[in-house]
Structures are given as C-alpha cells and as structure tokens.
Short mmCIF file of C-alpha atoms in Angstrom, two decimals:
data_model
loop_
_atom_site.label_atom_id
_atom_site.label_comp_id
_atom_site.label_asym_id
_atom_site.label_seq_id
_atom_site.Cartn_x
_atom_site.Cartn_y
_atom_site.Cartn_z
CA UNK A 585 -9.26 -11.23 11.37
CA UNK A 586 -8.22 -7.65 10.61
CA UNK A 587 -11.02 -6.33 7.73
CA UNK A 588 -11.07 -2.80 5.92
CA UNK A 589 -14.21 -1.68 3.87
CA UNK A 590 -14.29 1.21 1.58
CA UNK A 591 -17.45 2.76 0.00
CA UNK A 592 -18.13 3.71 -2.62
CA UNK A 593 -15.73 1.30 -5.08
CA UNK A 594 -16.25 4.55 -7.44
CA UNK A 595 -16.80 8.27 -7.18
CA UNK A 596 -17.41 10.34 -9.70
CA UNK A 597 -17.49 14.52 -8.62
CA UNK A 598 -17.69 17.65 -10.63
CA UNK A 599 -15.17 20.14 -9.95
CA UNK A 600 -16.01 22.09 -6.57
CA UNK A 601 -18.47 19.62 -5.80
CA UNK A 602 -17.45 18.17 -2.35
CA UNK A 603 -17.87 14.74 -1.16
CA UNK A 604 -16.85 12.15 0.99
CA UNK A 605 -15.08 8.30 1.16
CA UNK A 606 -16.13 6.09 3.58
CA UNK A 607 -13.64 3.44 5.73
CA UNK A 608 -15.21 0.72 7.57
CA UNK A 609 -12.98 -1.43 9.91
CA UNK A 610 -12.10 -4.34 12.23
CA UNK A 611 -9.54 -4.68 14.24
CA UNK A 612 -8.17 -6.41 17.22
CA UNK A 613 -6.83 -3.15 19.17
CA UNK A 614 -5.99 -0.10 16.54
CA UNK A 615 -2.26 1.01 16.45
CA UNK A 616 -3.39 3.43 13.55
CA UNK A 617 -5.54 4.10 10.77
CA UNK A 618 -3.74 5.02 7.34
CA UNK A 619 -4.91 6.97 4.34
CA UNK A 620 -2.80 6.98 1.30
CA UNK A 621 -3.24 8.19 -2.32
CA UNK A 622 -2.21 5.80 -5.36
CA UNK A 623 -1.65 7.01 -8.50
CA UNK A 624 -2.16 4.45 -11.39
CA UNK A 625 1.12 2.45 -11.72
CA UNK A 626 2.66 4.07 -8.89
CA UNK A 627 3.04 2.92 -5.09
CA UNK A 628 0.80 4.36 -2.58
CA UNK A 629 1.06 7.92 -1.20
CA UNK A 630 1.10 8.49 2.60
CA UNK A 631 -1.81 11.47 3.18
CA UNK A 632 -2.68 10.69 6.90
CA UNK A 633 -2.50 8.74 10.12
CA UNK A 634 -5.16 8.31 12.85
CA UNK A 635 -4.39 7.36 15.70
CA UNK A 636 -7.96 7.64 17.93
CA UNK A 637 -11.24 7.94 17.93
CA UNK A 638 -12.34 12.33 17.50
CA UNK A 639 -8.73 12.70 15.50
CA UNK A 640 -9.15 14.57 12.61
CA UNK A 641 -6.07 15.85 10.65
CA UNK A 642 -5.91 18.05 7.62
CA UNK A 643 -4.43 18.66 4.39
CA UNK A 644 -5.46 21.27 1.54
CA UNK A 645 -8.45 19.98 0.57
CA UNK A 646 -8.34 16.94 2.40
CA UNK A 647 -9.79 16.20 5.67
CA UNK A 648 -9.77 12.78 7.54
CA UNK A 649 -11.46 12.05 10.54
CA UNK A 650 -11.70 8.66 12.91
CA UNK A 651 -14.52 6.58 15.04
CA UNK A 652 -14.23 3.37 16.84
CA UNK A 653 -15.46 1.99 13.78
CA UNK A 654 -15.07 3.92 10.32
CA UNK A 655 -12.96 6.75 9.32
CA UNK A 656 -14.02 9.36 6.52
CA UNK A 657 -11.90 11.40 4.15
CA UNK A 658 -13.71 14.27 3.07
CA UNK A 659 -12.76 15.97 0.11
CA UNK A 660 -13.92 20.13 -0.95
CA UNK A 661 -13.90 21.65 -3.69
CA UNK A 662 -12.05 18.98 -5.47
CA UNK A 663 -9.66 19.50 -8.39
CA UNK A 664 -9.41 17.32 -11.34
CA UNK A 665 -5.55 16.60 -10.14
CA UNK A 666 -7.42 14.68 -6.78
CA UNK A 667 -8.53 11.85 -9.29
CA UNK A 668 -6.83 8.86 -7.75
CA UNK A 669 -7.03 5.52 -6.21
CA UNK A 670 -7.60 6.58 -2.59
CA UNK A 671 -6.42 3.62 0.18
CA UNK A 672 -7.40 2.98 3.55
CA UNK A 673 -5.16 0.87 6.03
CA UNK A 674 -5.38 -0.30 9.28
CA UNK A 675 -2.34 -1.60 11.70
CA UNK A 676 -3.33 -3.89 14.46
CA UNK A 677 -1.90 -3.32 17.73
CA UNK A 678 -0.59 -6.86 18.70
CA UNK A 679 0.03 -10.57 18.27
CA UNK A 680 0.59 -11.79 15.11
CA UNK A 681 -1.05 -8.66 13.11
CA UNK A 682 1.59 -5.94 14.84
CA UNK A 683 2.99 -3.87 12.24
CA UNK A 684 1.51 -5.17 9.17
CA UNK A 685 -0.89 -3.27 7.35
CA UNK A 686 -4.36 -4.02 6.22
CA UNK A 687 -5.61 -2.63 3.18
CA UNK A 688 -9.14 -1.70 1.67
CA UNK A 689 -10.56 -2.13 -1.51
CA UNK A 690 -9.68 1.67 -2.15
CA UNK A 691 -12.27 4.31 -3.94
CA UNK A 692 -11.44 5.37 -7.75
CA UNK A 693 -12.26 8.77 -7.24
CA UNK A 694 -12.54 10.73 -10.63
CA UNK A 695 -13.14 14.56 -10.66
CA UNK A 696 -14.51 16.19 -14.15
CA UNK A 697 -13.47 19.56 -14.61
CA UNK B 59 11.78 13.17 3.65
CA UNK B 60 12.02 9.01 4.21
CA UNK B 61 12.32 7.06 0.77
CA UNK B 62 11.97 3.68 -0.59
CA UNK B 63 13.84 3.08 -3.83
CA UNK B 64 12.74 0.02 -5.86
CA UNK B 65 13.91 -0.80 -9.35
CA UNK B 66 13.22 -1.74 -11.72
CA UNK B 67 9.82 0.01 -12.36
CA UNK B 68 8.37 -2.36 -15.00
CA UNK B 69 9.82 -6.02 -16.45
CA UNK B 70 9.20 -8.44 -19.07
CA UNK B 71 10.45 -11.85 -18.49
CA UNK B 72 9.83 -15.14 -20.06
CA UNK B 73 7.71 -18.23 -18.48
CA UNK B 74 9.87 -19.92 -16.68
CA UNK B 75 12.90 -17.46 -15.67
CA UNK B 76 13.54 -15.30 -12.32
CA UNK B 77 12.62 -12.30 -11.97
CA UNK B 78 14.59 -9.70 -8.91
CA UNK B 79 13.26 -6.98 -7.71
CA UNK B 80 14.98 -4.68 -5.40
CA UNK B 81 14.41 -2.25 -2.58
CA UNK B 82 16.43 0.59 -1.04
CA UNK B 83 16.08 2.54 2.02
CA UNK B 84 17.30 6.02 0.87
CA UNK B 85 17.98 7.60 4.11
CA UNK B 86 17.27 5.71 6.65
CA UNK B 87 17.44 1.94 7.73
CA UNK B 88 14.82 -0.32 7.60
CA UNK B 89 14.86 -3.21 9.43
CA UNK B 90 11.71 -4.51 8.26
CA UNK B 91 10.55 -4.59 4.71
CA UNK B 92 6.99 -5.26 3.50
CA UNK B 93 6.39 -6.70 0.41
CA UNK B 94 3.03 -6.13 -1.38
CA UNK B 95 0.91 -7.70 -4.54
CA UNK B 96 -1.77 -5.50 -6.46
CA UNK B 97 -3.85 -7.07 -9.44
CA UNK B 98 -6.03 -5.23 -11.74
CA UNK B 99 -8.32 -2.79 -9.45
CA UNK B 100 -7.31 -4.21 -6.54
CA UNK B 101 -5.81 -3.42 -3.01
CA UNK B 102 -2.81 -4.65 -1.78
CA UNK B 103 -2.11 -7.92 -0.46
CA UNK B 104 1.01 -8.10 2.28
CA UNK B 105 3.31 -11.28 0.66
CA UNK B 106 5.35 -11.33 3.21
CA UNK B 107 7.84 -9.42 5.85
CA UNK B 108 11.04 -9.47 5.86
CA UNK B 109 13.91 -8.56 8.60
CA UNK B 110 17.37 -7.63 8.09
CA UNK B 111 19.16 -10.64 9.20
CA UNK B 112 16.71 -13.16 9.38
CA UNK B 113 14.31 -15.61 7.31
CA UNK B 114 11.10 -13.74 5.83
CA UNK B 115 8.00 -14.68 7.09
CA UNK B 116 5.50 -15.24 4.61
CA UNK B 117 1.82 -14.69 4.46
CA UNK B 118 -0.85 -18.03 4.18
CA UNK B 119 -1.09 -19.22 0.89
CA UNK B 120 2.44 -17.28 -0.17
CA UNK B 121 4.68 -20.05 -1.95
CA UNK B 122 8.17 -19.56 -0.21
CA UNK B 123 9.92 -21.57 -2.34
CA UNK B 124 8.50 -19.34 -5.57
CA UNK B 125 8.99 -15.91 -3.89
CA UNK B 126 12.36 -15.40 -2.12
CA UNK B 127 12.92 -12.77 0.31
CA UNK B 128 16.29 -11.30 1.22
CA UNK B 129 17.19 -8.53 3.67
CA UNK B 130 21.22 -8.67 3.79
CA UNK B 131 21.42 -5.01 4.93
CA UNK B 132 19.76 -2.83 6.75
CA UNK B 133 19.23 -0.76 3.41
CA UNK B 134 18.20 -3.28 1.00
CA UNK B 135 15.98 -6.09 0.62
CA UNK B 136 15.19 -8.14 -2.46
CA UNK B 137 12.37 -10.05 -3.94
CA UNK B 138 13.14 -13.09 -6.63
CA UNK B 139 10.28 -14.10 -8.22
CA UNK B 140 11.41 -17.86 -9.36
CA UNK B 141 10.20 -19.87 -12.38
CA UNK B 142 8.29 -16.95 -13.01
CA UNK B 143 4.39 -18.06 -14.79
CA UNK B 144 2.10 -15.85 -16.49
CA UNK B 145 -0.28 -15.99 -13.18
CA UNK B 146 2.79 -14.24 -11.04
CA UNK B 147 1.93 -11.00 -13.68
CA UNK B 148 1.45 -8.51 -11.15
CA UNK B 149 2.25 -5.26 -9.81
CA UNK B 150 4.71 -5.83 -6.88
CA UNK B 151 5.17 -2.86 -4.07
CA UNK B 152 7.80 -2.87 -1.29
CA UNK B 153 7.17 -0.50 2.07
CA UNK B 154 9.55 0.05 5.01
CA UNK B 155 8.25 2.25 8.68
CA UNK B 156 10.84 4.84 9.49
CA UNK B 157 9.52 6.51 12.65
CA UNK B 158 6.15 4.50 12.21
CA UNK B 159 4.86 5.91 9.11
CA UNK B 160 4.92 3.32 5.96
CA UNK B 161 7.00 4.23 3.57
CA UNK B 162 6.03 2.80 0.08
CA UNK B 163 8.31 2.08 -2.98
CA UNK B 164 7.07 3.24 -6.46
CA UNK B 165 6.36 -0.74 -7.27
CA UNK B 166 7.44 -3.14 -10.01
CA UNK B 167 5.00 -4.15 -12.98
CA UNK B 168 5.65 -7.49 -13.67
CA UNK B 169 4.34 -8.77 -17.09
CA UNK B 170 5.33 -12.56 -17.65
CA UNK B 171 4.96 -13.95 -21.12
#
C-alpha cells in the first residue's frame, strides 16, 4: 500500500528565517511525486512535480528536491503570504494505484512577520 | 492555464436531502475525474474515479449507493451526495490530469444539519 509521511504536522518560522518540510514515501514504482499548496477552504495548488531521484525544481522561494525515499521542500526567506497547508502526493506507476494520487498529512506552515 | 470549475463553493442542506455537486473542465477534456474528501486538518482522501462514459469506481469503504458519480461528458462530472447525514459534513474536492499534471477544483463545503 501506497503511504505518504509529512513532518513536521506544524511549522512555525519568523520572517526570513528559512526552513524545510519533510516527505516520506512508499510506493510500488513512482510515476511522480507532487507538491501542492492549500489555502484554507480552497482546493489544492499545484507547486511541483518530481519525477526522479536528484530532481530538484524551483520556484521563488520554493525549492523541492527528490530521493528514492523522501522529498524536501525547502523554503528561504519566507514571507508571511507562504503560510499555508503545504501537500505532498505520490502517483504509483501501475496496477490498481495508476493515476490516483496519494496524499500526506500536509504541514501547516505559519510565517510571523 | 488548465482549470477545474466546481460549484457550488459552500452548501447547507437538511438531514436527509441530496446534495449535487458539480465539476467542469474549463479548457480542456477530462476523461477522468477524481473526487476527493477533506475533514478538519486533514489530507485528502480519493472517493472515487470516475470516467466519461462509464460506471465510477469507488474507493474501499466508499458507499456507492450514498455517493453517485456521473461523467456524461467529457467536460463535466457530478457528485450527488444522497440522503445526505450530518457525518457526510465535509469538504468535497474534484481534480482532473490534463497533460499529467492534477488539476484541482476550488472544493465544496458541505455543512449538513
């Protein structure tokens, strides 16, 4: 069975101060590894896919990189407007798993200014 | 961009009534739909999948008979929630892959009294 950890549940930053959120996972054959942003009340927002292991992709102040086993999303200098719900996903890459997504427990991510 | 329209954003229905919830690909077609669940802080749980054409298929534990699934077009699918109970209070989030991204809709709050 397909399983996605995140750590920490919560994260709580200062303004500037930059961190990271972890993604554990297992899967039966990775198709790709999803990060998305949720705002509260609002459906998830696609940020990245990761496709293999040493992929790392970019965006603003987001970074997200990928092992066999966990992917990280780092976040510098954060901004106040990065607090969000930040999701993980994973898509298997066969049987009765192919194209459905997995989801983690997400980090609450809250940045003080 | 690719975008997922659902509607409406929040309801109120009594215990015991249906509930629909709809789903439209904007500018593309989807021939697969996703439907999600989301309590209180937490992560989404795939309900079912459903394919233009063709009978849903639903995840374990997902009542069938309760949560209807219909995909008449290759630009809309719809979710009725029947004989809706206070338990079914949830926030409900459709998703569609153009081009092998996930798509998500902006989700339905559903608040059964």
């Amino acid at each position: 069975e397909d399983q996605v950890t995140q750590s920490p549940e919560a994260l709580r930053l200062q303004e500037g101060e930059s961190s990271s959120l972890n993604c554990s996972y297992t899967v039966s054959g990775l198709r790709g590894l999803f990060w998305y942003r949720q705002d509260p009340g609002k459906g998830p927002e696609f940020l990245f896919t990761l496709y293999s292991a040493g992929e790392e992709k970019e965006k603003e102040r987001l970074k997200a990189t990928l092992t066999k086993k966990e992917s990280f999303l780092h976040i510098t200098a954060p901004k106040p407007e990065d607090s969000a719900t930040y999701l993980c996903a994973v898509q298997a890459g066969g049987g009765t798993s192919y194209g459905k997504l997995t989801f983690g427990q997400g980090t609450i991510l809250t940045v003080h200014p | 961009g690719a975008v997922v329209s659902q509607h409406p954003s929040w309801v109120i229905c009594k215990s015991g009534t249906s509930v629909k919830i709809e789903c439209r690909s904007l500018d593309f077609q989807a021939t697969t739909m996703f439907w999600y669940r989301q309590f209180p802080k937490q992560s989404l749980m795939l309900m079912a999948t459903s394919n233009e054409g063709s009978k849903a298929t639903y995840e374990q534990g997902v009542e069938k008979d309760k949560f209807l699934i219909n995909h008449a077009s290759l630009t809309l699918s719809t979710l009725t929630v029947t004989s809706a109970h206070p338990e079914d209070s949830s926030f409900y989030i459709c998703s569609a892959s153009p081009r092998g991204g996930y798509t998500f809709g902006s989700g339905t709050r559903l608040t059964v009294v």
